């Protein structure tokens, strides 16, 4: 897997707000965590399991933030995946850790946000 190419596809999908492109980045058994999951009423512990639930979350997030954009700042590569550092449309600095499977799909993602 080429992490640079994956990051390019990730940002392209989100910045186009293309749900199908976004979902193509994730494995069927994805485990995704973010504080926004609880805020949008999906799960009180901030964790989503499985692609159908993730699709619903992504669709709701895009509806609530039609101007969503991610501006890349850094890419860190690890043994099982990578971390994307970017700013969202609200200027929040975000770190999203992706653990990848052998097919190059995200199996575990954890989105975190800078506090100041």
PDB file of C-alpha atoms in Angstrom, residues 10-79:
ATOM      1  CA  UNK A  10      -8.891  10.125   1.307  1.00  0.00           C
ATOM      2  CA  UNK A  11      -8.752  13.909   0.971  1.00  0.00           C
ATOM      3  CA  UNK A  12     -10.205  13.831  -2.527  1.00  0.00           C
ATOM      4  CA  UNK A  13     -13.191  11.733  -1.393  1.00  0.00           C
ATOM      5  CA  UNK A  14     -13.968  13.907   1.623  1.00  0.00           C
ATOM      6  CA  UNK A  15     -13.414  17.207  -0.176  1.00  0.00           C
ATOM      7  CA  UNK A  16     -15.744  16.085  -2.977  1.00  0.00           C
ATOM      8  CA  UNK A  17     -18.226  14.976  -0.287  1.00  0.00           C
ATOM      9  CA  UNK A  18     -18.659  11.753  -2.244  1.00  0.00           C
ATOM     10  CA  UNK A  19     -20.121   9.142   0.115  1.00  0.00           C
ATOM     11  CA  UNK A  20     -19.334   6.202  -2.192  1.00  0.00           C
ATOM     12  CA  UNK A  21     -15.701   7.327  -2.596  1.00  0.00           C
ATOM     13  CA  UNK A  22     -15.412   7.750   1.163  1.00  0.00           C
ATOM     14  CA  UNK A  23     -16.916   4.331   1.904  1.00  0.00           C
ATOM     15  CA  UNK A  24     -14.553   2.666  -0.600  1.00  0.00           C
ATOM     16  CA  UNK A  25     -11.691   3.521   1.787  1.00  0.00           C
ATOM     17  CA  UNK A  26     -13.060   1.349   4.618  1.00  0.00           C
ATOM     18  CA  UNK A  27     -13.300  -2.399   5.259  1.00  0.00           C
ATOM     19  CA  UNK A  28     -16.739  -3.920   5.914  1.00  0.00           C
ATOM     20  CA  UNK A  29     -15.851  -4.568   9.572  1.00  0.00           C
ATOM     21  CA  UNK A  30     -14.567  -1.031  10.253  1.00  0.00           C
ATOM     22  CA  UNK A  31     -14.289   0.192  13.832  1.00  0.00           C
ATOM     23  CA  UNK A  32     -14.368   3.988  13.819  1.00  0.00           C
ATOM     24  CA  UNK A  33     -14.151   6.283  16.842  1.00  0.00           C
ATOM     25  CA  UNK A  34     -14.627  10.026  17.156  1.00  0.00           C
ATOM     26  CA  UNK A  35     -16.109  12.363  19.744  1.00  0.00           C
ATOM     27  CA  UNK A  36     -18.528  13.545  17.026  1.00  0.00           C
ATOM     28  CA  UNK A  37     -20.146  10.095  16.894  1.00  0.00           C
ATOM     29  CA  UNK A  38     -21.724  10.664  20.295  1.00  0.00           C
ATOM     30  CA  UNK A  39     -22.519  14.295  19.469  1.00  0.00           C
ATOM     31  CA  UNK A  40     -24.496  13.167  16.401  1.00  0.00           C
ATOM     32  CA  UNK A  41     -26.366  10.569  18.459  1.00  0.00           C
ATOM     33  CA  UNK A  42     -24.893   7.391  16.986  1.00  0.00           C
ATOM     34  CA  UNK A  43     -23.222   5.824  20.002  1.00  0.00           C
ATOM     35  CA  UNK A  44     -22.687   7.128  23.514  1.00  0.00           C
ATOM     36  CA  UNK A  45     -19.154   5.675  23.643  1.00  0.00           C
ATOM     37  CA  UNK A  46     -18.122   7.396  20.372  1.00  0.00           C
ATOM     38  CA  UNK A  47     -17.529   4.134  18.492  1.00  0.00           C
ATOM     39  CA  UNK A  48     -19.146   2.891  15.288  1.00  0.00           C
ATOM     40  CA  UNK A  49     -18.905  -0.744  14.209  1.00  0.00           C
ATOM     41  CA  UNK A  50     -19.455  -1.833  10.606  1.00  0.00           C
ATOM     42  CA  UNK A  51     -19.768  -0.114   7.265  1.00  0.00           C
ATOM     43  CA  UNK A  52     -23.577   0.376   7.275  1.00  0.00           C
ATOM     44  CA  UNK A  53     -23.430   2.390  10.492  1.00  0.00           C
ATOM     45  CA  UNK A  54     -20.389   4.304   9.224  1.00  0.00           C
ATOM     46  CA  UNK A  55     -22.264   5.216   6.031  1.00  0.00           C
ATOM     47  CA  UNK A  56     -25.149   6.621   8.079  1.00  0.00           C
ATOM     48  CA  UNK A  57     -22.703   8.639  10.176  1.00  0.00           C
ATOM     49  CA  UNK A  58     -20.877  10.006   7.118  1.00  0.00           C
ATOM     50  CA  UNK A  59     -24.158  10.952   5.431  1.00  0.00           C
ATOM     51  CA  UNK A  60     -25.346  12.802   8.539  1.00  0.00           C
ATOM     52  CA  UNK A  61     -21.976  14.521   8.986  1.00  0.00           C
ATOM     53  CA  UNK A  62     -22.034  15.730   5.377  1.00  0.00           C
ATOM     54  CA  UNK A  63     -25.620  16.982   5.756  1.00  0.00           C
ATOM     55  CA  UNK A  64     -24.751  18.930   8.889  1.00  0.00           C
ATOM     56  CA  UNK A  65     -21.516  20.340   7.447  1.00  0.00           C
ATOM     57  CA  UNK A  66     -22.074  20.956   3.731  1.00  0.00           C
ATOM     58  CA  UNK A  67     -18.886  23.071   3.582  1.00  0.00           C
ATOM     59  CA  UNK A  68     -16.695  20.309   5.028  1.00  0.00           C
ATOM     60  CA  UNK A  69     -13.138  20.316   3.698  1.00  0.00           C
ATOM     61  CA  UNK A  70      -9.938  18.755   4.947  1.00  0.00           C
ATOM     62  CA  UNK A  71      -6.630  20.547   4.387  1.00  0.00           C
ATOM     63  CA  UNK A  72      -3.632  18.187   4.733  1.00  0.00           C
ATOM     64  CA  UNK A  73      -0.823  19.144   7.097  1.00  0.00           C
ATOM     65  CA  UNK A  74       1.179  15.946   7.631  1.00  0.00           C
ATOM     66  CA  UNK A  75       1.303  12.199   7.064  1.00  0.00           C
ATOM     67  CA  UNK A  76       2.945   9.834   9.550  1.00  0.00           C
ATOM     68  CA  UNK A  77       3.528   6.223   8.504  1.00  0.00           C
ATOM     69  CA  UNK A  78       3.616   3.321  10.960  1.00  0.00           C
ATOM     70  CA  UNK A  79       3.911  -0.461  10.888  1.00  0.00           C
TER      71      UNK A  79
END
